[in-house]
PDB file of C-alpha atoms in Angstrom:
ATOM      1  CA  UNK A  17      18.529 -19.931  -4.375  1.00  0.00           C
ATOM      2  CA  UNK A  18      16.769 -16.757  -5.744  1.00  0.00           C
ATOM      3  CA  UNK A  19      14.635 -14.938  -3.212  1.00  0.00           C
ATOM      4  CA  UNK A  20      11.054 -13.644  -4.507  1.00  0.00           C
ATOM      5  CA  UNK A  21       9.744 -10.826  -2.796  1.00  0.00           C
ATOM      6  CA  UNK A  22       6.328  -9.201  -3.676  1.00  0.00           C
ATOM      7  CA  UNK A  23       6.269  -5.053  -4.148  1.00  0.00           C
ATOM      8  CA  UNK A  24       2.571  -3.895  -3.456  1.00  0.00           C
ATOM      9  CA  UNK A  25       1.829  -0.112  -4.204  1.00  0.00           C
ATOM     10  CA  UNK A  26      -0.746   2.368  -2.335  1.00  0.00           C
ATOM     11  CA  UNK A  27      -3.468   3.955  -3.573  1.00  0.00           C
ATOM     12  CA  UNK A  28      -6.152   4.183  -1.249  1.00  0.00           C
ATOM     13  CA  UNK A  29      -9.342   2.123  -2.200  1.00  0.00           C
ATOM     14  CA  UNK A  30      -7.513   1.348  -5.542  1.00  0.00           C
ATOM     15  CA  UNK A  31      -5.497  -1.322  -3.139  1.00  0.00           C
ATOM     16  CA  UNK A  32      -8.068  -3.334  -3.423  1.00  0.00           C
ATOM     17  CA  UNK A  33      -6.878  -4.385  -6.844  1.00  0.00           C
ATOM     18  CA  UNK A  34      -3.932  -5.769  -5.178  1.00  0.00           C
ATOM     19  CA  UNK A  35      -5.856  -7.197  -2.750  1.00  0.00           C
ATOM     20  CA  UNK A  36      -7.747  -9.013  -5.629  1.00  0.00           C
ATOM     21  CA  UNK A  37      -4.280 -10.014  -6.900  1.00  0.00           C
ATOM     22  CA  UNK A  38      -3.064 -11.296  -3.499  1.00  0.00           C
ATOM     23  CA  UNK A  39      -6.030 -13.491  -3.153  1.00  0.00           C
ATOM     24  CA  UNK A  40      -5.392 -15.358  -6.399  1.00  0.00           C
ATOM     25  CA  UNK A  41      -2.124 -15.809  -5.724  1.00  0.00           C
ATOM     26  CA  UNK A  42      -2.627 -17.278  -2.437  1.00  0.00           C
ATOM     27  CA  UNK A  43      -5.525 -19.473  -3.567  1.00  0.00           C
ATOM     28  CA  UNK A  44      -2.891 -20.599  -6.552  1.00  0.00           C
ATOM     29  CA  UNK A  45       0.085 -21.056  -3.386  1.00  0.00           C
ATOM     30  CA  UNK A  46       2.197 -18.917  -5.276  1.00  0.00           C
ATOM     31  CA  UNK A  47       5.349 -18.788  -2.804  1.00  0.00           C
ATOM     32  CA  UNK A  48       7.213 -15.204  -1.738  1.00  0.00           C
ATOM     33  CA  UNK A  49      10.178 -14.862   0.682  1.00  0.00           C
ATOM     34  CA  UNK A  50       9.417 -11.090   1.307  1.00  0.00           C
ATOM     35  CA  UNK A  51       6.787  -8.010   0.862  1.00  0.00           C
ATOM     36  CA  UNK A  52       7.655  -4.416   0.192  1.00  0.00           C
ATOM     37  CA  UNK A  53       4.490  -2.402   0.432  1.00  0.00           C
ATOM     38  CA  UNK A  54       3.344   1.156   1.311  1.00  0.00           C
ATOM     39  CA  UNK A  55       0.542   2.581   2.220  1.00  0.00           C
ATOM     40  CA  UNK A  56      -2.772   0.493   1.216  1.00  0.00           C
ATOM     41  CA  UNK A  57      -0.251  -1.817   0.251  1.00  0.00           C
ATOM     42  CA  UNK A  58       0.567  -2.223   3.483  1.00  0.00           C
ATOM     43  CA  UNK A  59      -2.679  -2.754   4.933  1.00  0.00           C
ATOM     44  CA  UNK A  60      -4.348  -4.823   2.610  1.00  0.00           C
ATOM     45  CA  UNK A  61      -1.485  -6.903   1.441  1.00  0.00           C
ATOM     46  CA  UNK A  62      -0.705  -7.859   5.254  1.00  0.00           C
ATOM     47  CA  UNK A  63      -3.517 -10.345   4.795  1.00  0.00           C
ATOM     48  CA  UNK A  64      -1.390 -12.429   2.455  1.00  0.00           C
ATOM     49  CA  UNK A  65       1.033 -12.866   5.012  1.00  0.00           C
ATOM     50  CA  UNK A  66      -1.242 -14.032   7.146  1.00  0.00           C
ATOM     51  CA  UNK A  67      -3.017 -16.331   4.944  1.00  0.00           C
ATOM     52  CA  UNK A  68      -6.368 -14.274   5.557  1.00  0.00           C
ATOM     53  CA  UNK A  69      -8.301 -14.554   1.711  1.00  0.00           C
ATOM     54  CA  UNK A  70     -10.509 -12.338   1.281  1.00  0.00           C
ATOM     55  CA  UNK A  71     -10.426 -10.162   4.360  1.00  0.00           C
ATOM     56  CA  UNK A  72      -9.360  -6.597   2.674  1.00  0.00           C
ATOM     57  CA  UNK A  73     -12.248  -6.749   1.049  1.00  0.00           C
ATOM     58  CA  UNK A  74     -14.362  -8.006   3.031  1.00  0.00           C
ATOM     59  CA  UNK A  75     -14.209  -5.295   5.742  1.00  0.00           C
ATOM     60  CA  UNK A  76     -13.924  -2.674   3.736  1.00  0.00           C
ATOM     61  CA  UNK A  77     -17.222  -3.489   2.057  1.00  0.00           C
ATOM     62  CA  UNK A  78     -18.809  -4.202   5.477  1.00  0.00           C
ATOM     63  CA  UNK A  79     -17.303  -0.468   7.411  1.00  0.00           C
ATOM     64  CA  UNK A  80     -17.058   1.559   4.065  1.00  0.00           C
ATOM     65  CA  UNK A  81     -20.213   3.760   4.999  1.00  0.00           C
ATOM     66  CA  UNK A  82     -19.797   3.749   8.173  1.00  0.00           C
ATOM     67  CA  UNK A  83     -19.019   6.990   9.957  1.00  0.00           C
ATOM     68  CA  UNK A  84     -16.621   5.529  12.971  1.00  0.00           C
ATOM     69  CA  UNK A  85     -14.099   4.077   9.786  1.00  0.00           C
ATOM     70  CA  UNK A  86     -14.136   7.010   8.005  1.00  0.00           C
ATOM     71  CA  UNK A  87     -16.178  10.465   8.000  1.00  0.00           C
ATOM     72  CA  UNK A  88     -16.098  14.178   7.941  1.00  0.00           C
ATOM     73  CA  UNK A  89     -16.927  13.791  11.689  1.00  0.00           C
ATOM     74  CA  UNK A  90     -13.585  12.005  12.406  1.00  0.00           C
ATOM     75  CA  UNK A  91     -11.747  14.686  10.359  1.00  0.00           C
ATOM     76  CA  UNK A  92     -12.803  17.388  12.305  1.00  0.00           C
ATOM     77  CA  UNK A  93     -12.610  16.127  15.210  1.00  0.00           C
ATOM     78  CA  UNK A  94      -9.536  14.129  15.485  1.00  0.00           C
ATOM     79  CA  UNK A  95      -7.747  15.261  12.255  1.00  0.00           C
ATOM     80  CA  UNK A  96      -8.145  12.049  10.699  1.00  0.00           C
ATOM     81  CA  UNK A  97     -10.452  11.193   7.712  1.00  0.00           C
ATOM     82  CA  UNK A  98      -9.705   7.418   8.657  1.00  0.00           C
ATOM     83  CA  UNK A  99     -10.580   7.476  12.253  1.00  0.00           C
ATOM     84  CA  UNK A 100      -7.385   5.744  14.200  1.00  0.00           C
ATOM     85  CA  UNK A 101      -9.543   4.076  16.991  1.00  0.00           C
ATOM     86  CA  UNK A 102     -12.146   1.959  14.853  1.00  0.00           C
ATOM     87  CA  UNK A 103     -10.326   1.536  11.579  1.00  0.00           C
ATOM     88  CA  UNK A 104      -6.660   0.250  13.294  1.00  0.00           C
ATOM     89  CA  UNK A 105      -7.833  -1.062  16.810  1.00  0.00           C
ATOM     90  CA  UNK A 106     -11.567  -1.975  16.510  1.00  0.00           C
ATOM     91  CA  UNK A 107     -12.036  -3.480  13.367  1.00  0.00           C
ATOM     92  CA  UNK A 108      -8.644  -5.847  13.362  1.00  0.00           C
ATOM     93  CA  UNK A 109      -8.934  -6.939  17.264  1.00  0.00           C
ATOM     94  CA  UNK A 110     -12.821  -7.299  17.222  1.00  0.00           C
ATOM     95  CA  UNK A 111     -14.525  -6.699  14.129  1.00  0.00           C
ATOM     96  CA  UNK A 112     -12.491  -8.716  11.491  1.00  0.00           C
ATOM     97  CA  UNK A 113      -9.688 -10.408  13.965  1.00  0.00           C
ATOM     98  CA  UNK A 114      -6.750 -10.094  12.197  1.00  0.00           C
ATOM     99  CA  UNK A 115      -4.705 -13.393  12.777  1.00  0.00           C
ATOM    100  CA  UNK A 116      -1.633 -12.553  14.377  1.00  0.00           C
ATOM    101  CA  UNK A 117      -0.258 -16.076  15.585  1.00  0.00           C
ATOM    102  CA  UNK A 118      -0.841 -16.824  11.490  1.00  0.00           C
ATOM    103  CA  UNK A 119       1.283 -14.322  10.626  1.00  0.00           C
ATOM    104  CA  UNK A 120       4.180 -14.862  12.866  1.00  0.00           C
ATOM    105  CA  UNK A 121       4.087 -18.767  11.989  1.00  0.00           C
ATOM    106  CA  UNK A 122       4.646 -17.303   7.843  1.00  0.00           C
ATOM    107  CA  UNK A 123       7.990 -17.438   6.897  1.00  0.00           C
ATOM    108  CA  UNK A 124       7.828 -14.317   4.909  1.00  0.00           C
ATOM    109  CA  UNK A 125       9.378 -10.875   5.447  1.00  0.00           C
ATOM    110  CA  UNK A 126       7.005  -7.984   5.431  1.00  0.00           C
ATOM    111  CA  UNK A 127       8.334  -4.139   5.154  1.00  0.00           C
ATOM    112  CA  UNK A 128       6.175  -1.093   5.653  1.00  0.00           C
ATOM    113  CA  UNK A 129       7.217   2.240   3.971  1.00  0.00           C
ATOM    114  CA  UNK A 130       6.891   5.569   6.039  1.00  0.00           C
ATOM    115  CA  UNK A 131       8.079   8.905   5.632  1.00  0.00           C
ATOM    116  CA  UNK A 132      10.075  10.845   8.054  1.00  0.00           C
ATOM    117  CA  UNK A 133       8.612  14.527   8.007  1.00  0.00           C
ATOM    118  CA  UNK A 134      11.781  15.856   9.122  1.00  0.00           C
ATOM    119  CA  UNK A 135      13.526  14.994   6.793  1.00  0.00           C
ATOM    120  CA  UNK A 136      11.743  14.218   3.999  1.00  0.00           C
ATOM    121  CA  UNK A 137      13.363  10.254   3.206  1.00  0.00           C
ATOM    122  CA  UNK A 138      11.563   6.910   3.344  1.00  0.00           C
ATOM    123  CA  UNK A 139      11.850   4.486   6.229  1.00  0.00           C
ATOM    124  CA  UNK A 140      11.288   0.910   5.536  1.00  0.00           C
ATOM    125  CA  UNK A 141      10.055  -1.363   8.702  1.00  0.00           C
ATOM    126  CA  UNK A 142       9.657  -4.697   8.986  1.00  0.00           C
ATOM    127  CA  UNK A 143       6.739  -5.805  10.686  1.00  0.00           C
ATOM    128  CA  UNK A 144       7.330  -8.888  13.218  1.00  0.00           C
ATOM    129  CA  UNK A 145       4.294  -7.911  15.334  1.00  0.00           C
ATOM    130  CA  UNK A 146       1.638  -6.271  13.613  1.00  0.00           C
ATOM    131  CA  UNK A 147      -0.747  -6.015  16.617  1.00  0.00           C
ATOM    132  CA  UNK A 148       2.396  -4.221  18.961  1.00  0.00           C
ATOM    133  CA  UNK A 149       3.895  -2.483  15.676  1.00  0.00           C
ATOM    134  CA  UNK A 150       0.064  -1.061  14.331  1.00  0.00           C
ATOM    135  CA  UNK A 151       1.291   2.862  14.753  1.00  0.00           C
ATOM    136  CA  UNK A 152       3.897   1.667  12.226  1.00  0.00           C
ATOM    137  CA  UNK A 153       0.924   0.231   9.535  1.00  0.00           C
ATOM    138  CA  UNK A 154      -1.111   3.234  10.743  1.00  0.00           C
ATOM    139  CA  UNK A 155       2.045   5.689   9.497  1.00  0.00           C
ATOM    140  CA  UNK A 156       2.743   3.975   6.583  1.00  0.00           C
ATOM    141  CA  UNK A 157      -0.866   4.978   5.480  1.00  0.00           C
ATOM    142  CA  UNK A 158      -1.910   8.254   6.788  1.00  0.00           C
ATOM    143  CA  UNK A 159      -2.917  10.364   4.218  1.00  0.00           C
ATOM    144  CA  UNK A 160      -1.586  13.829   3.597  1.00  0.00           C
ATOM    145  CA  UNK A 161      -3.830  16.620   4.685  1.00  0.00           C
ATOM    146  CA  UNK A 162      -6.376  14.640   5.787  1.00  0.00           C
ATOM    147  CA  UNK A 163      -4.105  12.494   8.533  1.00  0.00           C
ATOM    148  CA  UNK A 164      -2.564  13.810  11.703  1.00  0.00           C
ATOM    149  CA  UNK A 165       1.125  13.049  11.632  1.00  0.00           C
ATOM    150  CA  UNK A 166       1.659   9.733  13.397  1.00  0.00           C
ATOM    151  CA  UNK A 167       4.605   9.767  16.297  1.00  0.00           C
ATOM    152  CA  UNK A 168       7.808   6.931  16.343  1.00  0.00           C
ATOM    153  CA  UNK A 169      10.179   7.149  18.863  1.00  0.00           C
ATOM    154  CA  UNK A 170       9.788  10.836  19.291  1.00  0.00           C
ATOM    155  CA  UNK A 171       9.800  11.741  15.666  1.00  0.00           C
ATOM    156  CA  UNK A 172       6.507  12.669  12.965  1.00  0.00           C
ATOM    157  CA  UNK A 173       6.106  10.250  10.172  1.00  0.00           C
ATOM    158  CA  UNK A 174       3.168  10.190   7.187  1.00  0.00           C
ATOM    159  CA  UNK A 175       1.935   8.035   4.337  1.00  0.00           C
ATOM    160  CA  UNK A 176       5.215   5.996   3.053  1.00  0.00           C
ATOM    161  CA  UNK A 177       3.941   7.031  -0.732  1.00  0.00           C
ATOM    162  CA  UNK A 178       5.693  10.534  -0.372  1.00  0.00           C
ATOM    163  CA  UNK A 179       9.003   9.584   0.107  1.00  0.00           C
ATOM    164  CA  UNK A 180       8.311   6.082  -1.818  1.00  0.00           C
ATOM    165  CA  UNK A 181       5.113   5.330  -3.973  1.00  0.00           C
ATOM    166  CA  UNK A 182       6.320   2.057  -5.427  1.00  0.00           C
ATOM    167  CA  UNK A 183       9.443   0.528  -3.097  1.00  0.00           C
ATOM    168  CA  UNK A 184      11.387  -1.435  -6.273  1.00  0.00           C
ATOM    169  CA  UNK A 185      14.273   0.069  -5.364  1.00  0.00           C
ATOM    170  CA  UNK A 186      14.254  -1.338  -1.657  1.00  0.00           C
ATOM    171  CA  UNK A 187      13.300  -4.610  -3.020  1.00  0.00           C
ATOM    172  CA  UNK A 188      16.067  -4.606  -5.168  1.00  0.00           C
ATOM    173  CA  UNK A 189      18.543  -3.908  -2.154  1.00  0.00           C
ATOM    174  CA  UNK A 190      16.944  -6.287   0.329  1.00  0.00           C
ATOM    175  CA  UNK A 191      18.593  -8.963  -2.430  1.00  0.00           C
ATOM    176  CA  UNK A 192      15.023  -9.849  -3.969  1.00  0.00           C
ATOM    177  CA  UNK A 193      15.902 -11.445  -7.371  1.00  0.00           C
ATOM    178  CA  UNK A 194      12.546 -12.387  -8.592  1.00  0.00           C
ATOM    179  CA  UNK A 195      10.376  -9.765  -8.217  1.00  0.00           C
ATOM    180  CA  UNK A 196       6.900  -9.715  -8.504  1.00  0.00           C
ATOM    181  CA  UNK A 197       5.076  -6.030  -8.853  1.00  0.00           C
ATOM    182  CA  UNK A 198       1.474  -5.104  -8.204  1.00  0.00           C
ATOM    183  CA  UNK A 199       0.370  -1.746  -9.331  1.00  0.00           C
ATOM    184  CA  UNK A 200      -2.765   0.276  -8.677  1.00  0.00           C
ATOM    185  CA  UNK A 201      -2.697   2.569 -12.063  1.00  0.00           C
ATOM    186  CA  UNK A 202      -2.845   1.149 -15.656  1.00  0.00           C
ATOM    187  CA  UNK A 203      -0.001   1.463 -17.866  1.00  0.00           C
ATOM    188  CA  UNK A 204      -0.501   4.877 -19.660  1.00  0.00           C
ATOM    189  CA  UNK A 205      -1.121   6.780 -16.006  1.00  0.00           C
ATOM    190  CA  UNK A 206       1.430   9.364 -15.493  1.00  0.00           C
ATOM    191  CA  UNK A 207       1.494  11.365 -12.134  1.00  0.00           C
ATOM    192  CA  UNK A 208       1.000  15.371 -12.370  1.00  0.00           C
ATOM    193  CA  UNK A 209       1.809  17.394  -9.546  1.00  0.00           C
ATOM    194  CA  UNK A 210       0.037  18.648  -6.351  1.00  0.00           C
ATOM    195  CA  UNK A 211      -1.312  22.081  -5.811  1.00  0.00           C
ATOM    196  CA  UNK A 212       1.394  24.074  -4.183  1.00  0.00           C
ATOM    197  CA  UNK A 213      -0.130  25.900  -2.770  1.00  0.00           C
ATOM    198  CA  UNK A 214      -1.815  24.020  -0.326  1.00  0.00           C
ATOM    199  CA  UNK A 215       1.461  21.897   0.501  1.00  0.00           C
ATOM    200  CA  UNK A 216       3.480  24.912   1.444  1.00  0.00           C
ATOM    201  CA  UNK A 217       0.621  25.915   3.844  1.00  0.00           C
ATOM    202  CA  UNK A 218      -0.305  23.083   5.620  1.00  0.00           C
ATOM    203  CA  UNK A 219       3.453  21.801   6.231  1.00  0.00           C
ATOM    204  CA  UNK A 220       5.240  25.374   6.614  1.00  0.00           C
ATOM    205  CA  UNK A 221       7.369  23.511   9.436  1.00  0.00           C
ATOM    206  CA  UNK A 222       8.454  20.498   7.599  1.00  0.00           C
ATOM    207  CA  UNK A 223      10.516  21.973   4.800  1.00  0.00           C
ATOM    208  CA  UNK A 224      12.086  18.795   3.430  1.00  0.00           C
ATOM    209  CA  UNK A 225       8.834  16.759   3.623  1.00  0.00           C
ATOM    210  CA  UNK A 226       7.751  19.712   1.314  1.00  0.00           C
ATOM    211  CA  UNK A 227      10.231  19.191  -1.467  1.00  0.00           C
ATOM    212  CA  UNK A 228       9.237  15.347  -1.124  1.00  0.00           C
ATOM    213  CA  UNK A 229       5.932  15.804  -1.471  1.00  0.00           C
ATOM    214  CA  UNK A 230       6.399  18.267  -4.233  1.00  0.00           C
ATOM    215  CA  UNK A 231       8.361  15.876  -5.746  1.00  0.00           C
ATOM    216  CA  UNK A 232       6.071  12.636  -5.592  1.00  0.00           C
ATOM    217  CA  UNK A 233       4.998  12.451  -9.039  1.00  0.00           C
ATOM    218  CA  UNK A 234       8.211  13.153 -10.695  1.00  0.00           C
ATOM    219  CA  UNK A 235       9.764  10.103  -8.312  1.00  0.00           C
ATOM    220  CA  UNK A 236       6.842   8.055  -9.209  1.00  0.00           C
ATOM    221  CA  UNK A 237       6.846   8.325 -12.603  1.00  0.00           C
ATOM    222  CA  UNK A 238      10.820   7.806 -12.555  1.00  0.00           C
ATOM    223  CA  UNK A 239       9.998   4.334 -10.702  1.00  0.00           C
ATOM    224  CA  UNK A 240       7.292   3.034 -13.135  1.00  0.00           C
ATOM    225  CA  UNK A 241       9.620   3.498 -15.833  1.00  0.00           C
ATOM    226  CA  UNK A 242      12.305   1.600 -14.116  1.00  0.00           C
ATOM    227  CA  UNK A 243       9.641  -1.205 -13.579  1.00  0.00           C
ATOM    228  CA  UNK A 244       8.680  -0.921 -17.103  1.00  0.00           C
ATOM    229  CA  UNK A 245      12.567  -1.643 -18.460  1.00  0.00           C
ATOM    230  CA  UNK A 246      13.183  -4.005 -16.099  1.00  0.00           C
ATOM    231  CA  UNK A 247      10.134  -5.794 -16.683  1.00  0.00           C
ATOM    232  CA  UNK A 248      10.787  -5.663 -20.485  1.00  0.00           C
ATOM    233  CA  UNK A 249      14.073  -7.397 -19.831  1.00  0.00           C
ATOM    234  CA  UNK A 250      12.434 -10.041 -17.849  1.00  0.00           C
ATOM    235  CA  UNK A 251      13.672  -9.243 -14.088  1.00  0.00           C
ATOM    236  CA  UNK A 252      10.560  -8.080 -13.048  1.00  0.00           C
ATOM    237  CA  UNK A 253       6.871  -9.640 -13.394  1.00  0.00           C
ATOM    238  CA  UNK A 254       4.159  -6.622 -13.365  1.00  0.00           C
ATOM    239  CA  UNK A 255       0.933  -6.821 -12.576  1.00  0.00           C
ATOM    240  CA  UNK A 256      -0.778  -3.680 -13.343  1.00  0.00           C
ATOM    241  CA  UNK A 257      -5.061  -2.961 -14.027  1.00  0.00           C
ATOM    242  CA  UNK A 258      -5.799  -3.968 -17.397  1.00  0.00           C
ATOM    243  CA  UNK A 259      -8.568  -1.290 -17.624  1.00  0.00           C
ATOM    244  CA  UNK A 260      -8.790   1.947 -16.087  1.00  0.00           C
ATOM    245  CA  UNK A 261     -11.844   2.109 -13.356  1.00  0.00           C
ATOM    246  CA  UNK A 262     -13.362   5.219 -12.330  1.00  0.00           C
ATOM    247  CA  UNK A 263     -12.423   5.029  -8.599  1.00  0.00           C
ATOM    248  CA  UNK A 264     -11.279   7.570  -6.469  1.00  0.00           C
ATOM    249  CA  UNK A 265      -8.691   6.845  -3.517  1.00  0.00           C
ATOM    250  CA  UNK A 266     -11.416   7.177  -0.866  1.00  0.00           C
ATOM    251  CA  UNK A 267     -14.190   5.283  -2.326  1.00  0.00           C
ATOM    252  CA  UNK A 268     -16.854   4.838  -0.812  1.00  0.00           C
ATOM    253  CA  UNK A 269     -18.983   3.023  -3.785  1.00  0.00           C
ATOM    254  CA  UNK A 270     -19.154   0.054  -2.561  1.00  0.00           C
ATOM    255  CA  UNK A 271     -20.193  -1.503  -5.661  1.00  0.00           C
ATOM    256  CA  UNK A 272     -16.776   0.237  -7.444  1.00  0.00           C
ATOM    257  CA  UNK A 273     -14.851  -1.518  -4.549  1.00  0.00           C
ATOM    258  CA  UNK A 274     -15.946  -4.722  -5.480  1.00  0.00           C
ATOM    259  CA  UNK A 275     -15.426  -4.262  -8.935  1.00  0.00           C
ATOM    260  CA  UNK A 276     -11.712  -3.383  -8.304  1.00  0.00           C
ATOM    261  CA  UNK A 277     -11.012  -6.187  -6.870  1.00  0.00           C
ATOM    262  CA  UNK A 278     -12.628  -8.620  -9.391  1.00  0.00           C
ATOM    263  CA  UNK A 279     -10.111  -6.680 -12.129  1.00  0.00           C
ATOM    264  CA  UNK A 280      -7.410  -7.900  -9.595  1.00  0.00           C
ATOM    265  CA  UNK A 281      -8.774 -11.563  -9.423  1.00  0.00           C
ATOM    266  CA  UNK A 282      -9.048 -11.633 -13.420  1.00  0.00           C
ATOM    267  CA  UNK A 283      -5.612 -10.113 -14.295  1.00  0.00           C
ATOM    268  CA  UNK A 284      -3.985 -12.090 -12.138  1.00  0.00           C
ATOM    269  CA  UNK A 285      -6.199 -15.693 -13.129  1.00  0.00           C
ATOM    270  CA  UNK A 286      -5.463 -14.616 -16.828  1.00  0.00           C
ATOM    271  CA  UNK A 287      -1.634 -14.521 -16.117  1.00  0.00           C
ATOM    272  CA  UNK A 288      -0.569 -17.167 -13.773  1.00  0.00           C
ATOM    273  CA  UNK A 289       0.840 -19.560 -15.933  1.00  0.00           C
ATOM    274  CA  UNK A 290       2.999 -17.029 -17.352  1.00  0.00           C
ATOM    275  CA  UNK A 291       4.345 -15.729 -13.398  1.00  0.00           C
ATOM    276  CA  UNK A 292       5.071 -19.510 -12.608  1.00  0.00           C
ATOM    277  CA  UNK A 293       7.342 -19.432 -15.627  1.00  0.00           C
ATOM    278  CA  UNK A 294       9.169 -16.332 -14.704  1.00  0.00           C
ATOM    279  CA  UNK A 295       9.445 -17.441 -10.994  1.00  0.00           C
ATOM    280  CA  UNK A 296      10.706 -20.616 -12.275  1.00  0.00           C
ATOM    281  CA  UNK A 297      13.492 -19.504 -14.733  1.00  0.00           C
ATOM    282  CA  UNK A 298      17.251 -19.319 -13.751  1.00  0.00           C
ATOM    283  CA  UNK A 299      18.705 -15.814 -13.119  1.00  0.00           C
TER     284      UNK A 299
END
């Protein structure tokens, strides 16, 4: 029997179109095997495993503005625009209990891109304890430039995005055969490159995580395309923002946030008769 598995791209605060996605699908008990995600991805689309509607959202909305999730403060003082303490330990322990025991009773696999900074290449880990394995999530979505390199078994890892924006490919090798996408950008977004400038100076010691980075929209723009064939030949099912909202990757509008997220409930409400066809047609 065909294994689906569910690809979730990053994107900062623009994951919460995915999140808006995820919700539908779990309030329509759309079934997955597996979950590839990076970055926001990662984070957000977590809550589907655990069955937790609504959540992403929810406590983003609630911490957005406030200066112990994330803040100049935190930058400067710890190196991380997302502080680590409050935004990993507080909030999904105390604030917004993440449900662990729900996720571990879910049948479905969950992988979490990172990037190894020494060499440059993606990582994929699957998460079996999200509460022990949190430095993993927290990796996976560190930030360039504004993140502090994150430590795993004696090695530096950041955001999975750099190596990995969209992790088909992975998908594809983990034996997924129905494959359900959920993209942050519309369809006629093409990636341009970063200054630099400002990569060769702030990672001078990481020459390979360089060339990645330099390298991130011309490997993200090579992916989409792949999507887009392989979704025109009916082996993929995209969803993708069927406008283009003016929201930037650290949001902090929280009124834009919600409004992301409703695009994600619509797109997906609008197409789920046509998914449960494609997850219900023979290879």
């Amino acid at each position: 029997m065909s294994k689906t598995g569910l690809i979730l791209e990053g994107g900062g605060m623009r994951g919460l179109y995915t999140a808006g996605v995820l919700d539908r699908l779990m309030e329509a008990s759309i079934p997955v095997d597996g979950m590839v995600t990076v970055s926001a991805g990662a984070l957000f689309g977590i809550n589907f495993a655990s069955a937790q509607h609504g959540r992403a959202l929810r406590y983003n909305k609630t911490y957005i503005k406030d200066k112990r999730y994330m803040s100049l403060r935190s930058l400067l003082t710890t190196g991380n625009l997302i502080n680590k303490n409050f935004a990993y330990y507080t909030i999904p322990y105390k604030l917004d209990a993440f449900d662990e025991k729900a996720f571990k009773a879910s049948s479905i696999d969950f992988y979490a891109a990172v990037t190894n900074m020494h060499n440059g290449q993606a990582e994929y880990r699957r998460i079996t304890d999200p509460f022990d394995q949190m430095e993993i999530l927290r990796a996976s979505g560190s930030l360039p430039i504004v993140s502090r390199p994150v430590e795993l078994e004696g090695k530096l890892y950041l955001d999975g995005g750099v190596a990995d924006s969209i992790p088909y490919r992975k998908a594809k090798a983990l034996g997924y055969a129905k494959r359900i996408v959920i993209l942050t950008r519309p369809l006629t977004f093409k990636k341009t490159p970063s200054p630099s400038f400002l990569i060769d100076r702030w990672y001078k010691d990481y020459p390979q995580f360089r060339r990645t980075l330099k390298n991130r929209y011309r490997n993200y723009n090579q992916t989409v395309e792949h999507i887009t064939e392989d979704e025109a030949e009916g082996e993929a099912f995209v969803f993708r923002p069927s406008q283009a909202l003016a929201i930037k990757r650290l949001e902090r509008d929280k009124t834009k946030l919600q409004s992301m997220y409703d695009l994600g409930v619509e797109d997906a409400d609008h197409r789920l008769d046509q998914l449960r066809m494609y997850l219900q047609k023979t290879n």
